[in-house]
Every structure is written in C-alpha cells, then in structure tokens.
Short mmCIF file of C-alpha atoms in Angstrom, two decimals:
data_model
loop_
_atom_site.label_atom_id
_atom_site.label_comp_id
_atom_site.label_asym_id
_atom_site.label_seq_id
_atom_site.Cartn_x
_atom_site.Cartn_y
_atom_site.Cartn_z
CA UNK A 1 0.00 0.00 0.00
CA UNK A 2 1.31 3.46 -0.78
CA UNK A 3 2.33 5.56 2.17
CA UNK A 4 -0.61 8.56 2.63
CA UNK A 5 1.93 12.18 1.93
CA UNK A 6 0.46 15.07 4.11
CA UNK A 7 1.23 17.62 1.43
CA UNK A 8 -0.65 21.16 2.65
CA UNK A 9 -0.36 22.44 -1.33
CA UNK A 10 -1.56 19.10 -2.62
CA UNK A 11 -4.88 19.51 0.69
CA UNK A 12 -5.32 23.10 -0.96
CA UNK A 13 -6.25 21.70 -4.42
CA UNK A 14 -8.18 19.50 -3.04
CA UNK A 15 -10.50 21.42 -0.93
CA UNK A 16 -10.97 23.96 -3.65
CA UNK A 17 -12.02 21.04 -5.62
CA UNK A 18 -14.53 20.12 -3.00
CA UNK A 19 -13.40 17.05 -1.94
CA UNK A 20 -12.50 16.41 1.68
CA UNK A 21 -8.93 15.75 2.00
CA UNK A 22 -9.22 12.85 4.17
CA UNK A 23 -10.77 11.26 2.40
CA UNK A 24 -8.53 11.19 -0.37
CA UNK A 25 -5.58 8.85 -0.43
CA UNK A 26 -2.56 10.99 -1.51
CA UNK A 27 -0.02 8.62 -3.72
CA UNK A 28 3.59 8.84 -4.12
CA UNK A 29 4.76 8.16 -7.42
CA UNK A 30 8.00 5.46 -7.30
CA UNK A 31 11.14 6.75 -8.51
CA UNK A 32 10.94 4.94 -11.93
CA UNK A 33 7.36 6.29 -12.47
CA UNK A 34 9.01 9.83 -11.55
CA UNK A 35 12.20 9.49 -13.82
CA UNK A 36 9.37 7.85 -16.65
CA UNK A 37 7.14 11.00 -16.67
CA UNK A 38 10.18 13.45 -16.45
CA UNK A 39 11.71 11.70 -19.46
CA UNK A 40 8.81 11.76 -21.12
CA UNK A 41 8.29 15.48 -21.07
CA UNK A 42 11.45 15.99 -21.80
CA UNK A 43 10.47 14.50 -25.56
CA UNK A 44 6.98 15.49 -26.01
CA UNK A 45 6.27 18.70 -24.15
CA UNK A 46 5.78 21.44 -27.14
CA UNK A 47 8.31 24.53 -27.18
CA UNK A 48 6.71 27.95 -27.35
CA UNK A 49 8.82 30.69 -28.08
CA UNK A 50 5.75 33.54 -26.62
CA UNK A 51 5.21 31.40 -23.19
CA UNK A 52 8.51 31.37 -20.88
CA UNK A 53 8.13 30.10 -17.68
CA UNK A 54 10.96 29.28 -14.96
CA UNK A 55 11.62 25.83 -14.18
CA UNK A 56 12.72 25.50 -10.35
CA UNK A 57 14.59 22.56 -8.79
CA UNK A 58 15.84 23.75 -5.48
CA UNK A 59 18.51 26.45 -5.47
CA UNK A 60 18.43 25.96 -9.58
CA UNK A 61 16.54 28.14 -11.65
CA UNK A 62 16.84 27.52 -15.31
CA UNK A 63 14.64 29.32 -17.89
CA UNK A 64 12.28 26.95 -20.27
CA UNK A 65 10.33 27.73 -22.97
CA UNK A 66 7.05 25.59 -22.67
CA UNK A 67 3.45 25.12 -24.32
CA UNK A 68 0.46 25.21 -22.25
CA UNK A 69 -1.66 22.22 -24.21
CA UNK A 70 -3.00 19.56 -21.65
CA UNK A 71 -3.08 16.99 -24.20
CA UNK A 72 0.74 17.44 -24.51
CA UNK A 73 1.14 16.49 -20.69
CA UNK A 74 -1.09 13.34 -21.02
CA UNK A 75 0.61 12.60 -23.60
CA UNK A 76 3.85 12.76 -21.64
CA UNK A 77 2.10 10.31 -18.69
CA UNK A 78 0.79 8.10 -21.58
CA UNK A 79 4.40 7.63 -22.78
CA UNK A 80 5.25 7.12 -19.17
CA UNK A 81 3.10 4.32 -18.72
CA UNK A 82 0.85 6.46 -16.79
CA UNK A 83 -3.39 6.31 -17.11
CA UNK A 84 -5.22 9.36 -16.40
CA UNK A 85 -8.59 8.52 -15.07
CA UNK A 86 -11.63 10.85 -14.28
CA UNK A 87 -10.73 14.75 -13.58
CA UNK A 88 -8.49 14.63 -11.01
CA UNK A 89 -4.66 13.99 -11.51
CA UNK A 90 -2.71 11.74 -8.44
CA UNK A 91 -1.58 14.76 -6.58
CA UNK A 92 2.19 13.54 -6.20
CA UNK A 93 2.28 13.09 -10.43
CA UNK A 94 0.93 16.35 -10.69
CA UNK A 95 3.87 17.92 -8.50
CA UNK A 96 6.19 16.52 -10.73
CA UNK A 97 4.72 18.32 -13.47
CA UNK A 98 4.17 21.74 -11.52
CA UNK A 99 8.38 21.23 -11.69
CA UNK A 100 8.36 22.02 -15.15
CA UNK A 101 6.21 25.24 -15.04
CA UNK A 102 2.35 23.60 -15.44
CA UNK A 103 -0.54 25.21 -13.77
CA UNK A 104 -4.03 23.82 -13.60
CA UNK A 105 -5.49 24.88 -16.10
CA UNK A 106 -2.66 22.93 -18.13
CA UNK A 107 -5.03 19.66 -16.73
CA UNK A 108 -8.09 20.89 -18.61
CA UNK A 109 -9.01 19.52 -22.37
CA UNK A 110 -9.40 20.96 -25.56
CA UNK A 111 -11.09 19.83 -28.07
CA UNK A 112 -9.52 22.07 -31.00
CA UNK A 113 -5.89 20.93 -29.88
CA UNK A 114 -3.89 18.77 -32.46
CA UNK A 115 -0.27 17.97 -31.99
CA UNK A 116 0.48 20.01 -35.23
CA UNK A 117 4.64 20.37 -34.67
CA UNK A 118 7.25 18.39 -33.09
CA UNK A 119 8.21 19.30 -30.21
CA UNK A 120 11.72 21.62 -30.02
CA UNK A 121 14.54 21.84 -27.55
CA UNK A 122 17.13 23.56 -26.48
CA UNK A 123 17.13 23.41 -22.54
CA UNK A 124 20.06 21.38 -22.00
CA UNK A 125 21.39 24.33 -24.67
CA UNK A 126 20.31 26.99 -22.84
CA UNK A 127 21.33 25.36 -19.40
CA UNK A 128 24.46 24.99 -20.17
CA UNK A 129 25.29 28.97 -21.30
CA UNK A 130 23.92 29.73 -17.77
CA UNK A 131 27.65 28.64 -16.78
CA UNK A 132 29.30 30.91 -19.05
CA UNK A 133 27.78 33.67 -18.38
CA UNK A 134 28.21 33.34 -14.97
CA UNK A 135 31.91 33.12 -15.92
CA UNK A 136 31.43 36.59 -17.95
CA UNK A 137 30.09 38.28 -14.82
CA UNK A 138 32.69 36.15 -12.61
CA UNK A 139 34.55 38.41 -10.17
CA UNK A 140 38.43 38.16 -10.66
CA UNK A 141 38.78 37.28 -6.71
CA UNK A 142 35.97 34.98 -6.78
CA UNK A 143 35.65 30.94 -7.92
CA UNK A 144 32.17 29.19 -9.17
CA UNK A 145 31.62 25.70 -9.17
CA UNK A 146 29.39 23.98 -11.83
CA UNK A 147 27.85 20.80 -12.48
CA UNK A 148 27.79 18.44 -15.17
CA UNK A 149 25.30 20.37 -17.27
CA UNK A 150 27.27 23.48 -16.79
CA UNK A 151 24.53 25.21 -14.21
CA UNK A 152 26.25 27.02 -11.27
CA UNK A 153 26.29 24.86 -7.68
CA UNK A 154 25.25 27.68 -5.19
CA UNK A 155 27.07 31.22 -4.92
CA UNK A 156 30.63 32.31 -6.61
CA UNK A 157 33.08 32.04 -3.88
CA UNK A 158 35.35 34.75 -2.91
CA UNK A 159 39.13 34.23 -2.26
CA UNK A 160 39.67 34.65 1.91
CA UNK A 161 41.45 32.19 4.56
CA UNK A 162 40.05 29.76 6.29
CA UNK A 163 41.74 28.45 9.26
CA UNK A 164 40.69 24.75 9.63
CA UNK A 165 41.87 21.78 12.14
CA UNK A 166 44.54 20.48 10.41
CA UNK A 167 43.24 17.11 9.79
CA UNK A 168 40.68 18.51 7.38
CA UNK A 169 43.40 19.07 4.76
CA UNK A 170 45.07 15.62 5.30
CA UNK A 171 47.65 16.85 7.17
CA UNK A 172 49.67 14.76 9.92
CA UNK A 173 48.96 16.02 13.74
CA UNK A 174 46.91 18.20 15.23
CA UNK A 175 45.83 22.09 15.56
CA UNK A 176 44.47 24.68 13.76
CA UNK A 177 45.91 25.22 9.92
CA UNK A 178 45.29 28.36 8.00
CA UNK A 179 44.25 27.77 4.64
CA UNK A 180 44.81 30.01 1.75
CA UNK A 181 44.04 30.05 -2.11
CA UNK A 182 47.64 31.26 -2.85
CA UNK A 183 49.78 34.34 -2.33
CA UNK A 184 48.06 37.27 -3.56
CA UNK A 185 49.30 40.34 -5.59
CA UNK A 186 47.90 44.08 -5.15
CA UNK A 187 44.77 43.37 -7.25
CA UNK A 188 43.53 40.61 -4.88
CA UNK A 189 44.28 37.25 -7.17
CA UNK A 190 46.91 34.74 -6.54
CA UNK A 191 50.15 34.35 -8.42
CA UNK A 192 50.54 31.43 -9.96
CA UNK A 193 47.24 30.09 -9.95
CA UNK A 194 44.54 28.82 -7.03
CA UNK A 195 46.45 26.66 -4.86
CA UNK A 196 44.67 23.21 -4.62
CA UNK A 197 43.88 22.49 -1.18
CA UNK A 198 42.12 25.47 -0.55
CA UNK A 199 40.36 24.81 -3.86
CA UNK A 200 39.19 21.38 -2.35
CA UNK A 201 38.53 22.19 0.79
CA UNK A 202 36.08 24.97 -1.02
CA UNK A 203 34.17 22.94 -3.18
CA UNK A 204 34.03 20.13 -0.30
CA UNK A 205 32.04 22.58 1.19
CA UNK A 206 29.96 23.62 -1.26
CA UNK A 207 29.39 20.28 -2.05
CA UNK A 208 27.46 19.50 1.48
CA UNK A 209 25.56 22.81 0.92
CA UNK A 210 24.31 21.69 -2.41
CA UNK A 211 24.19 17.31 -2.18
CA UNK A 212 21.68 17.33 -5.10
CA UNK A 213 23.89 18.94 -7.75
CA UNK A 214 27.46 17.07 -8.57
CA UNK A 215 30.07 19.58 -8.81
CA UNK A 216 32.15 18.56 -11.89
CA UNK A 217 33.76 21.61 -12.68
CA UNK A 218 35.30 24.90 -11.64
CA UNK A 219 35.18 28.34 -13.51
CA UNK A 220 37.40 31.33 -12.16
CA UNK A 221 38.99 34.01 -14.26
CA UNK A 222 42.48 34.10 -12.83
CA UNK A 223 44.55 33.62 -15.98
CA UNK A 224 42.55 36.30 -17.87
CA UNK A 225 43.49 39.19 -15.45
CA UNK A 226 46.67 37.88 -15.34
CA UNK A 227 47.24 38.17 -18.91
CA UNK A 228 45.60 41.07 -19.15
CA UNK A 229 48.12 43.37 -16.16
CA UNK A 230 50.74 42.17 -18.71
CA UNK A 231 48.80 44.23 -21.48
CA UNK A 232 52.15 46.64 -22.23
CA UNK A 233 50.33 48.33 -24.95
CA UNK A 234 47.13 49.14 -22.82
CA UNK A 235 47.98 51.18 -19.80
CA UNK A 236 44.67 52.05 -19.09
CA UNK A 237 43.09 48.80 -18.64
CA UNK A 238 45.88 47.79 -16.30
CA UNK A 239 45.07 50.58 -14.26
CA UNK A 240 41.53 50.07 -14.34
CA UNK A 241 41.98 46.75 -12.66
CA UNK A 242 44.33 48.19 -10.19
CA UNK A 243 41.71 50.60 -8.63
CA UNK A 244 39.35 48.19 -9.14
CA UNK A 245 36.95 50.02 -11.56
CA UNK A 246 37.44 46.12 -13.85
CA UNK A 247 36.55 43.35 -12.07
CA UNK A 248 35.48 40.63 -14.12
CA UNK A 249 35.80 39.18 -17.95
CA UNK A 250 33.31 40.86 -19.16
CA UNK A 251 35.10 43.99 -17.95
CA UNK A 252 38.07 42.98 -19.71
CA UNK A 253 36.01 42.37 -22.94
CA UNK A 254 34.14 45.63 -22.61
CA UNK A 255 37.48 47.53 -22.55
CA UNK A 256 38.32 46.56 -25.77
CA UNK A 257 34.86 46.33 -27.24
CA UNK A 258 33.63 49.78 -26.94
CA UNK A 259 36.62 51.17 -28.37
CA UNK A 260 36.16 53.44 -31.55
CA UNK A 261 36.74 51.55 -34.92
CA UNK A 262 39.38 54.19 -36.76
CA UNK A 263 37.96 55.83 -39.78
CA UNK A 264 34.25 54.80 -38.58
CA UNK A 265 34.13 56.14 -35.16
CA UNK A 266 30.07 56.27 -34.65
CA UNK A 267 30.29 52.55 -34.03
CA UNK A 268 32.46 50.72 -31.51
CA UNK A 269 33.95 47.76 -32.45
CA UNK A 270 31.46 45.27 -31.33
CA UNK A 271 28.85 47.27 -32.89
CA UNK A 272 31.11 47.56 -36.40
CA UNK A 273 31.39 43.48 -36.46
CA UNK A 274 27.92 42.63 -35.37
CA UNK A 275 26.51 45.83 -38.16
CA UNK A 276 28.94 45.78 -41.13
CA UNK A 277 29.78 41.88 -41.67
CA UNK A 278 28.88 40.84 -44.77
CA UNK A 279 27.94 37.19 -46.17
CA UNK A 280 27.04 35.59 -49.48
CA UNK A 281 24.12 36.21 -51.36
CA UNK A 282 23.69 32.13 -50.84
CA UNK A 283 23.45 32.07 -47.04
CA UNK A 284 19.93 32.39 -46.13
CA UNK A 285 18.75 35.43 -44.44
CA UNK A 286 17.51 33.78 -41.40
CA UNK A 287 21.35 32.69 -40.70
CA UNK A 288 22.91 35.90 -42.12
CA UNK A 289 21.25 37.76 -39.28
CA UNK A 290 21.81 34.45 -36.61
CA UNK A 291 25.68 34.97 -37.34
CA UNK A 292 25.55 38.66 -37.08
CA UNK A 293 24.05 38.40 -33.43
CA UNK A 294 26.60 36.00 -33.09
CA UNK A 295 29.95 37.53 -34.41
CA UNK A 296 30.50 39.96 -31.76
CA UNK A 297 30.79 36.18 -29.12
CA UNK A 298 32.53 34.81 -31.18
CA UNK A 299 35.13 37.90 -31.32
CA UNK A 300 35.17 37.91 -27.25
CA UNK A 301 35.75 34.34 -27.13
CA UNK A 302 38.91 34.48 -29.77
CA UNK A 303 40.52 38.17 -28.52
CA UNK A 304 38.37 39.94 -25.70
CA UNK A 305 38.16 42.80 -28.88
CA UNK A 306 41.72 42.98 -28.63
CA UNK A 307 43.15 43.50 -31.90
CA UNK A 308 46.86 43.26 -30.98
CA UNK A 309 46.30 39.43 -29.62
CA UNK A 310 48.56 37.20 -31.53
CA UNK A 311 48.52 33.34 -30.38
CA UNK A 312 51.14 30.60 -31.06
CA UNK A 313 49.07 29.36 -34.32
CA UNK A 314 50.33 32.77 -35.44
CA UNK A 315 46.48 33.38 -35.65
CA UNK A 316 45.58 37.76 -35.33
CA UNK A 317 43.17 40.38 -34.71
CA UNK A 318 40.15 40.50 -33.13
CA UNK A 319 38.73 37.31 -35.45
CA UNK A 320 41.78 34.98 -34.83
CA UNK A 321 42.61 34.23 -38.63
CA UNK A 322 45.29 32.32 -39.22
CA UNK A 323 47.27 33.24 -42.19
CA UNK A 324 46.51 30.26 -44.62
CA UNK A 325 42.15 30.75 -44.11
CA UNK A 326 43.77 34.61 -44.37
CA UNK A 327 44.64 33.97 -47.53
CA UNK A 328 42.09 31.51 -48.63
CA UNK A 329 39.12 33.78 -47.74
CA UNK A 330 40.25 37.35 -49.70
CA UNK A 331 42.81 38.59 -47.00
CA UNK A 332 46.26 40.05 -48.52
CA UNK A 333 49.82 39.12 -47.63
CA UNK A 334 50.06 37.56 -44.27
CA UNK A 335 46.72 39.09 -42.13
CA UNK A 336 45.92 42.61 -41.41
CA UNK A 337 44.42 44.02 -37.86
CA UNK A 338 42.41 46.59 -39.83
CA UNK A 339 38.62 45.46 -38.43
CA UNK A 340 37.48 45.96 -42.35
CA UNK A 341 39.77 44.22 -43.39
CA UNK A 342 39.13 41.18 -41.02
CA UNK A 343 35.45 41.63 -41.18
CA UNK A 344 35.75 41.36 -45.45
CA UNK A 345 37.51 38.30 -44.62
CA UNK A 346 35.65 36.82 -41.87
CA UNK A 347 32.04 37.11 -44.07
CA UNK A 348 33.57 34.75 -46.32
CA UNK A 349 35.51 32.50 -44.15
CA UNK A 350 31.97 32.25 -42.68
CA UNK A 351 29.60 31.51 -45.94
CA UNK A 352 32.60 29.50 -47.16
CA UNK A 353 31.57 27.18 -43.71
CA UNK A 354 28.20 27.69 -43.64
CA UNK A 355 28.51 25.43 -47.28
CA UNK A 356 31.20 23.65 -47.03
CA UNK A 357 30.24 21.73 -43.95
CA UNK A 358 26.84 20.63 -45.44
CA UNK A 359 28.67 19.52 -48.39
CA UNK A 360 30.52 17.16 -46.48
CA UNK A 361 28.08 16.00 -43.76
CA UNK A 362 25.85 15.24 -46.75
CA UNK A 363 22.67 15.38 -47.69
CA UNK A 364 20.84 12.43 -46.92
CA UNK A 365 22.39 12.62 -43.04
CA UNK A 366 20.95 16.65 -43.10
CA UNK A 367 17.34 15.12 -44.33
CA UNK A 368 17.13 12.75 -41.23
CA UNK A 369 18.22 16.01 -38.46
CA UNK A 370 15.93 18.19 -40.95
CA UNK A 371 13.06 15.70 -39.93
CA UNK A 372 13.62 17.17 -35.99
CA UNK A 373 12.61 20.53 -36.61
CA UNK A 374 9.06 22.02 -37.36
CA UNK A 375 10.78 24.43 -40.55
CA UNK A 376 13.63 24.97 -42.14
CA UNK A 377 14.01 27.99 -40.65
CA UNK A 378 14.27 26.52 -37.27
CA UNK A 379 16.56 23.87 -38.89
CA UNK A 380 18.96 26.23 -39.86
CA UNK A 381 19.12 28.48 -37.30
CA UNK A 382 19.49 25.61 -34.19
CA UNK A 383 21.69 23.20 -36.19
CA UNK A 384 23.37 25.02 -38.70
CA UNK A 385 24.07 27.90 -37.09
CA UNK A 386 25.87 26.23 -33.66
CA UNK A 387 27.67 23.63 -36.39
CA UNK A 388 29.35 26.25 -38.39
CA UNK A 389 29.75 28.35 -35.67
CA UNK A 390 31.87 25.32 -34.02
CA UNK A 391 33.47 24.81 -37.57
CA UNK A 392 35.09 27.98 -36.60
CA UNK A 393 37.17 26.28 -33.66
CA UNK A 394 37.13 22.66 -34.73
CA UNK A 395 37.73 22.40 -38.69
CA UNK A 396 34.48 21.89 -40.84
CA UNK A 397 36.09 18.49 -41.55
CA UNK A 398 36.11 17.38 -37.86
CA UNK A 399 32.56 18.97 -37.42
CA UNK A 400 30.93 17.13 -40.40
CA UNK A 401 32.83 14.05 -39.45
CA UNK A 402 31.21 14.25 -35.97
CA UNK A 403 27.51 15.07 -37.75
CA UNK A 404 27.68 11.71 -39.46
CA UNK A 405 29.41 9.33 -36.45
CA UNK A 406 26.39 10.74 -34.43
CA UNK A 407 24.02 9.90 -37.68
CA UNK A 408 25.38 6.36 -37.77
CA UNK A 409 25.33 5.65 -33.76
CA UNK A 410 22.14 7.09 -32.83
CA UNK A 411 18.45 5.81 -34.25
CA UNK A 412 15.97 9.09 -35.42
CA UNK A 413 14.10 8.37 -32.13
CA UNK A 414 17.18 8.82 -30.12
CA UNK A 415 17.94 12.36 -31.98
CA UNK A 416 16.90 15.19 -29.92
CA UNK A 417 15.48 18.66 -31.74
CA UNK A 418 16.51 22.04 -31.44
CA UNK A 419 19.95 23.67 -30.44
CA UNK A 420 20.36 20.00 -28.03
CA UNK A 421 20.68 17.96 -31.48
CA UNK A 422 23.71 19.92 -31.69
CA UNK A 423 25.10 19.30 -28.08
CA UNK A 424 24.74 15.39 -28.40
CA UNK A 425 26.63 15.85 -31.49
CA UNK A 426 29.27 17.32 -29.20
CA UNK A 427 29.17 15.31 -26.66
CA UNK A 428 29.18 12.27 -29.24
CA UNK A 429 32.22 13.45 -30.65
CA UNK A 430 34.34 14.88 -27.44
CA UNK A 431 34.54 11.06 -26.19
CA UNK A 432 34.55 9.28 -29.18
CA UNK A 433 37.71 7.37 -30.97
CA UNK A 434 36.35 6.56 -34.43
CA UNK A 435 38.63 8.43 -36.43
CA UNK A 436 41.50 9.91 -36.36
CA UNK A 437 39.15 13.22 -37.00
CA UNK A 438 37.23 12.74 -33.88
CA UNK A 439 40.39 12.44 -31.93
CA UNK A 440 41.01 15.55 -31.85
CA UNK A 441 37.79 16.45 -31.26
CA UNK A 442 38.33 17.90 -27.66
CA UNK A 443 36.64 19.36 -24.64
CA UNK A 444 37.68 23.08 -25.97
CA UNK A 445 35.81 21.95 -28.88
CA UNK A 446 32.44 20.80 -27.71
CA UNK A 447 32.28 24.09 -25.57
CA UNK A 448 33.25 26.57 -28.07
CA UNK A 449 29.94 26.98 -28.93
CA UNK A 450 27.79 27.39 -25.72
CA UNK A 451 30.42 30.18 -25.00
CA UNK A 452 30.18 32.09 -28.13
CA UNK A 453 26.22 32.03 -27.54
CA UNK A 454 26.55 32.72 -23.99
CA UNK A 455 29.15 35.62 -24.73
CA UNK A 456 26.79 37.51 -27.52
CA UNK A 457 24.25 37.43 -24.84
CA UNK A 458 26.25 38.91 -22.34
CA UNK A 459 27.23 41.79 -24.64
CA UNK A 460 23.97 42.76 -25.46
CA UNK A 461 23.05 42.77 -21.96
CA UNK A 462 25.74 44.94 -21.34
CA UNK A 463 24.56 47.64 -24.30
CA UNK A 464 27.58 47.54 -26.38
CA UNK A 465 25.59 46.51 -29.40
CA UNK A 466 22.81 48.85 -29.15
CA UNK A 467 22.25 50.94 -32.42
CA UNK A 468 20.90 53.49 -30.49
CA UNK A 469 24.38 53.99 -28.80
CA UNK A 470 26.20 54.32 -32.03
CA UNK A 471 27.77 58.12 -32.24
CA UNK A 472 27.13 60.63 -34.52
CA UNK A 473 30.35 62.21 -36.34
#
C-alpha cells in the first residue's frame, strides 16, 4: 500500500475542488514512475517561443520555454506508462509536473488541440550557457563551481582564509591550519594560480551545501586578469583593474569592445562586427542575421576585442585568422588588424563554412536532423548555425565528421530537436575514438559553442551593441 503524503499544497487543491482531503488517499509516485514521466516530457512537451516560464529545482533556476496544451502532458504520462482517469490527476504526479512550469489549467481539455509540430529543444542548450555567463560576470577574486550540465552549484566564492583543524586538509597532527588560495598580488588574485587544497577544501564545502547537484567543474577568471596586467600596450586597462573600476571578464572584454573603430568612429567595435559583416548572397537570411548576433561572441571568445592578440598558431586580430584561411578567404599578404579588413575576410571564411560543412556531412544525413525541426528555418538556425559556428574552432572536416558518427550511432528516435541535437553531437564526438578526425575532437571543442552564444548574450546585456548607442560624427 502506498504511504498517505500530508502535502498542505496538494490539501489546498483539493479542498478547492470540494473534496475532503481525508478522504482522499494521496499517492507517491515510485522513482521509476518519476524518472518515466520526467523523461517523457522531456520529448513530447511542445516549445513555445511567446510562453517562458521558470523551471525550479531547489537552489536551480533555469529558464524553459514551454506550451500550455494539456493533451501534450497526457501525452507525456501516456508515454510514461501512466493512465489518467476521471478529472483529477494523483496529486504527487501532478507535482512533478508543476516542476516544469504547469498550472491547472494545463489539466483541462481541448477539443480544438492537435499535436500540429514536433516538439523543439534547447534546454540542455540553454542550461548549459547559464555557466558561461556566470563566468562573464565572474569576479576576478571569486571561484564558481558547476555541475555536469554546466549550471552554477550555489554562490561564486570569494578568495579569503580559512583556518581549519589540520586534519581537514590531510595533514599529519593536530591544531588549527590556515588555509589560503595562494599568495596574492595588489589586485587581490593569486600568483601562480589557485592553490589546490584550498580549492578542495572549497568545493568540499559547497558540495554538502548543495548534495543534489554534482560539482564537476570549476570556472574562475584568474589567468585572464593575469594576462591582461601584462597588457604593455594598454595602460589604461591595467590601471583600471588596479583601482578596481574592472573586475570581471566581461570587464576585460568591454574595454576593448567599446573602443572606436578608426575611420568609422560612430560605431564601436562590437557594434562595427555585429553591423557591417557581410555574407554571401547564398546564405539564407535567417542565418545571415543568426551569425551577425553571433559575431561579436565569437570575437570575445577568440581576442576579448583585442586586436593586438597574436597566439602561437600565429592566428591575429580581433577574429583569430590564421594566415593560410587569411589567404584563402580574400585577405592580402600575411593578415591585417584593420577590423574591415578582417570583417571582409571573416564574411567569407563564414559563408565558405556555412557550405562547405553541409557539403561534407551530406545530404541524406541533413534530411534525417531536418526531420527534428518544425521548418527549415528553425533547422537552420538551431543546427546550422551552432555547427558552423563550431566549424570555426574545430575544422568543418572534424565537425561534419562528428555530424555523421552521431548519424550512424544514434536511431531518429534517439535524436533530440533544437539547439540540443547539436550538443549530443558534441558530446558524441568529445569522447569518441572513431577516427583519427574525432580524436582531436576535444573538450575546448564541444564548448566553443555554448560560450560564443553565452558571450553575444552577455554583450547585449551589457549595451555595447545597441544601435541606439552608435555616435554621430
């Protein structure tokens, strides 16, 4: 017999309902019947781009995009295994789906309603950005922990002692021990990196605060304000940090971002990229305007906006170009930090992608992810866009080579819609052997994408790509 859960929400529905609640034998679902119906709307639960609601589980809040058609959720229990009798839901199912967002009127029929689309998704997508652009917003003195699906485990952490009893940190005898994340210079970060024990004995700790989210990672910008007080050619920004008026990465990126673009100084730089990029006539609107919301991420992830970053693949300016795809794509001699210049370049490198990576994933494997999505505008814009956008970093050789492993491995019912089609493509790939291709397929790879998307986010939340900001000269 199922134990009776005294449940004052669940009494409330009931009495409204007229029913006396004891008389009424509240159920708890099992944990396979929970997982079942959770899983199940996952897959069938409609996405609605005009109904946002805020799914809560605990101390996460992750926004979700969800319908509000009932037989969508009895469809969900129906896939579960679940029967739906008479006109009032099992209480403890029903909390499950209050979880995801569903109010009661979500439980009432219509007759008009046909399932006329399949359903979309990008939550794991959208969950995972959350992380990085926490990171954006991270304070330099301050550490965030993260669990496997990227979300943020509790509050950032800020960089103090601790003094512990010694036995805490594995250490032989007995006594207090102070323990510290490192010796720190004048702008409050420590040289040389977060020393580890204080690192563990932090997320230890956060770990007991938070049991129901696995801490998997850790996100601090240390190295990025490090490399940035070593910026001999920007004075200013290295005294900004110093009195403390730049504080975290998006700082940093802001710095360079808003700067002036010489010979069109109305618009900053951000502004220039994300305004003045160009594409071919042959890239579909719908993905000329994707990448140009895009651009000014992808810029932050490859420079911050600063055009005198060179890296060891002798790659330069504010796109990253390496010489070869320099002169491949219309660029002269060896690369040029003129933003025009890159920009002219960087609208072809980008259409060149946008077609060369369909031609090699092919066709008939595009047709079967093409049967995911409700249009072909939606088709483009969640799986083209991230895939050439991640052609960027990765190759459009490894990229398309990933496309098709996942094609070959996974069964159309086991293909996920939306922007997540393109994450299990990632994820696919990151731990996969199956060619020398997918090798080198890497972590840096799978997340190059959530960060540009999470960094173009960040920007505009910050106004630096606001037309109505532009200058007049």
């Amino acid at each position: 017999m199922s134990e009776r859960i005294p449940n004052k929400s669940n009494e409330k529905v009931i009495r409204e309902r007229g029913i006396d609640p004891v008389d009424y034998d509240f159920q708890e679902p099992t944990p396979d019947v929970k997982l079942a119906i959770r899983e199940a709307l996952k897959g069938v639960i409609k996405r609605n781009p005009d109904t946002t609601v805020v799914l809560k589980k605990k101390d996460l809040t992750v926004p979700v995009d969800l319908s509000r058609r009932s037989f969508l959720i009895k469809g969900a229990l129906g896939v579960a295994g679940i029967t739906v009798g008479g006109t009032l839901i099992n209480e403890g199912l029903k909390n499950i789906l209050l979880d995801y967002g569903l109010e009661d009127d979500d439980f009432k029929e219509s007759e008009n309603e046909k399932v006329e689309s399949i359903p979309g998704s990008s939550e794991r997508f959208e969950a995972e950005m959350l992380g990085y652009k926490a990171l954006m917003n991270l304070r330099k003195d301050e550490v965030l922990f993260v669990d496997e699906n990227n979300i943020p485990v509790g509050e950032p952490v800020r960089f103090e002692d601790f003094v512990v009893d010694r036995s805490l940190v594995r250490r032989d005898g007995a006594g207090d021990y102070l323990l510290t994340p490192g010796r720190m210079n004048l702008v409050g970060i420590p040289e040389g990196g977060i020393a580890g024990e204080w690192l563990d004995y932090v997320r230890e700790k956060v770990q007991e605060k938070y049991p129901n989210q696995k801490i998997t990672s850790t996100l601090h910008n240390v190295t990025d304000f490090e490399a940035a007080l070593k910026e001999e050619d920007e004075p200013e920004l290295v005294e900004d940090i110093k009195s403390g008026k730049i504080v975290t990465r998006a700082d940093i990126v802001a710095h360079f971002a808003k700067k002036k673009v010489i010979g069109a100084e109305q618009y900053n730089r951000a502004q220039y990229v994300k305004e003045l990029v160009k594409f071919r006539d042959d890239v579909p609107d719908c993905v000329q305007n994707e990448f140009k919301r895009l651009l000014p991420g992808l810029c932050a992830q490859e420079s911050k906006f600063n055009a005198g970053v060179k890296s060891e693949a002798v790659a330069i300016g504010v796109m990253q170009i390496i010489p070869g795809t320099w002169n491949k794509y219309g660029g002269d001699g060896e690369g040029s930090m003129s933003l025009s210049k890159q920009l002219e370049v960087a609208g072809n490198l980008m259409s060149g992608m946008y077609t060369k990576v369909q031609d090699l994933i092919g066709e008939d494997t595009l047709n079967i992810f093409r049967e995911k999505f409700n249009t072909e505008e939606d088709f483009q814009k969640d799986f083209l866009c991230p895939v050439t956008i991640n052609s960027y970093n990765a190759g459009e050789a490894r990229v398309a080579d990933a496309v098709n492993h996942f094609a070959k491995n996974f069964s159309r019912e086991q293909i996920p819609s939306g922007k997540d089609l393109y994450l299990a493509v990632a994820d696919h790939a990151s731990k996969s052997n199956e060619s020398d291709l997918l090798r080198g397929y890497k972590r840096h790879s799978r997340e190059y994408v959530t960060k540009v998307y999470a960094n173009a986010d960040v920007l505009e939340e910050m106004g630096l790509l606001n037309e109505e900001e532009k200058e007049i000269v």
